[in-house]
Tab-separated table of C-alpha atoms in Angstrom:
chain	number	residue	atom	x	y	z
A	1	UNK	CA	-18.520	-49.344	-82.184
A	2	UNK	CA	-17.750	-46.648	-79.580
A	3	UNK	CA	-20.380	-44.598	-77.727
A	4	UNK	CA	-20.058	-40.950	-76.735
A	5	UNK	CA	-22.322	-38.759	-74.652
A	6	UNK	CA	-21.894	-35.161	-73.600
A	7	UNK	CA	-23.863	-33.597	-70.771
A	8	UNK	CA	-23.851	-31.113	-67.920
A	9	UNK	CA	-21.394	-31.637	-65.051
A	10	UNK	CA	-23.103	-32.063	-61.698
A	11	UNK	CA	-21.838	-30.846	-58.355
A	12	UNK	CA	-20.924	-34.336	-57.106
A	13	UNK	CA	-17.849	-34.329	-59.474
A	14	UNK	CA	-16.319	-31.246	-58.017
A	15	UNK	CA	-14.186	-31.038	-54.830
A	16	UNK	CA	-16.134	-30.481	-51.594
A	17	UNK	CA	-15.735	-27.026	-50.026
A	18	UNK	CA	-14.008	-28.645	-46.937
A	19	UNK	CA	-11.465	-30.563	-49.085
A	20	UNK	CA	-7.805	-30.256	-48.098
A	21	UNK	CA	-4.858	-30.579	-50.546
A	22	UNK	CA	-2.121	-33.105	-49.767
A	23	UNK	CA	1.182	-31.690	-48.539
A	24	UNK	CA	3.309	-30.186	-51.332
A	25	UNK	CA	0.300	-29.637	-53.574
A	26	UNK	CA	-2.449	-27.038	-54.110
A	27	UNK	CA	-6.244	-27.726	-54.301
A	28	UNK	CA	-7.838	-26.036	-57.298
A	29	UNK	CA	-11.650	-25.724	-57.117
A	30	UNK	CA	-12.724	-25.606	-60.713
A	31	UNK	CA	-15.724	-23.897	-62.295
A	32	UNK	CA	-18.325	-26.341	-63.638
A	33	UNK	CA	-18.174	-27.319	-67.296
A	34	UNK	CA	-19.482	-30.522	-68.867
A	35	UNK	CA	-18.768	-34.208	-68.779
A	36	UNK	CA	-18.017	-36.603	-71.653
A	37	UNK	CA	-18.944	-40.214	-71.177
A	38	UNK	CA	-17.503	-42.734	-73.677
A	39	UNK	CA	-17.501	-46.566	-73.808
A	40	UNK	CA	-16.759	-49.427	-76.145
A	41	UNK	CA	-19.584	-51.361	-77.653
A	42	UNK	CA	-19.127	-54.427	-79.736
A	43	UNK	CA	-21.014	-54.640	-83.009
A	44	UNK	CA	-24.349	-56.313	-82.595
A	45	UNK	CA	-24.434	-56.009	-78.824
A	46	UNK	CA	-26.919	-53.635	-77.030
A	47	UNK	CA	-24.719	-53.073	-73.901
A	48	UNK	CA	-21.230	-51.585	-73.326
A	49	UNK	CA	-18.180	-53.825	-72.880
A	50	UNK	CA	-18.211	-54.574	-69.101
A	51	UNK	CA	-14.507	-55.515	-69.071
A	52	UNK	CA	-13.519	-52.223	-70.683
A	53	UNK	CA	-16.124	-50.291	-68.759
A	54	UNK	CA	-16.959	-46.590	-69.257
A	55	UNK	CA	-14.780	-43.532	-69.049
A	56	UNK	CA	-16.072	-40.193	-67.740
A	57	UNK	CA	-14.048	-37.032	-68.575
A	58	UNK	CA	-14.957	-33.919	-66.582
A	59	UNK	CA	-14.198	-30.672	-68.436
A	60	UNK	CA	-13.823	-27.701	-66.073
A	61	UNK	CA	-12.114	-24.364	-66.034
A	62	UNK	CA	-9.955	-22.470	-63.509
A	63	UNK	CA	-8.159	-19.164	-63.609
A	64	UNK	CA	-4.670	-20.763	-62.963
A	65	UNK	CA	-5.071	-23.137	-66.054
A	66	UNK	CA	-4.430	-21.349	-69.336
A	67	UNK	CA	-7.292	-21.507	-71.934
A	68	UNK	CA	-6.977	-23.531	-75.119
A	69	UNK	CA	-5.288	-21.807	-78.076
A	70	UNK	CA	-5.148	-22.661	-81.830
A	71	UNK	CA	-2.915	-21.704	-84.711
A	72	UNK	CA	-3.447	-22.196	-88.415
A	73	UNK	CA	-1.034	-24.659	-90.007
A	74	UNK	CA	-0.309	-26.010	-93.418
A	75	UNK	CA	1.063	-29.567	-93.872
A	76	UNK	CA	3.867	-30.398	-96.372
A	77	UNK	CA	1.296	-31.625	-98.849
A	78	UNK	CA	-0.640	-28.299	-98.678
A	79	UNK	CA	-3.514	-29.362	-96.474
A	80	UNK	CA	-4.529	-26.659	-94.010
A	81	UNK	CA	-5.932	-27.039	-90.521
A	82	UNK	CA	-5.623	-25.931	-86.914
A	83	UNK	CA	-3.048	-26.962	-84.420
A	84	UNK	CA	-4.488	-26.847	-80.882
A	85	UNK	CA	-2.794	-26.419	-77.492
A	86	UNK	CA	-4.928	-27.745	-74.647
A	87	UNK	CA	-3.377	-26.904	-71.273
A	88	UNK	CA	-4.764	-29.474	-68.764
A	89	UNK	CA	-4.576	-30.716	-65.311
A	90	UNK	CA	-5.298	-34.397	-64.540
A	91	UNK	CA	-6.567	-35.567	-61.164
A	92	UNK	CA	-7.869	-38.757	-59.662
C-alpha cells in the first residue's frame, strides 16, 4: 500500500532571501504552492517503510517556467483522453 498526503507548502522549503546561485546558474525564487508527501507502507503494517523512507515533492510556480498545458488525444483503439506537458525544474 502507498500513502499520499497533499498539504500547504511552508516557508522553510523555499530559498532564503540571502541565498546565492552557484557560478554558471541562476537562482529562481519560486512562489509558494503545495507539497505532496508519499511513502510506501506494507500491507498489515501501521508505519511507513523505514528503508524506503518518505518522499516530499514541493510544487511551486515561477514566471520563467512555462505553465502546464494539455491537448485532447485519441488512442488507436478509440479511447480519448488528455496528453499533458508539465514543464519542470528539479533542484536539490
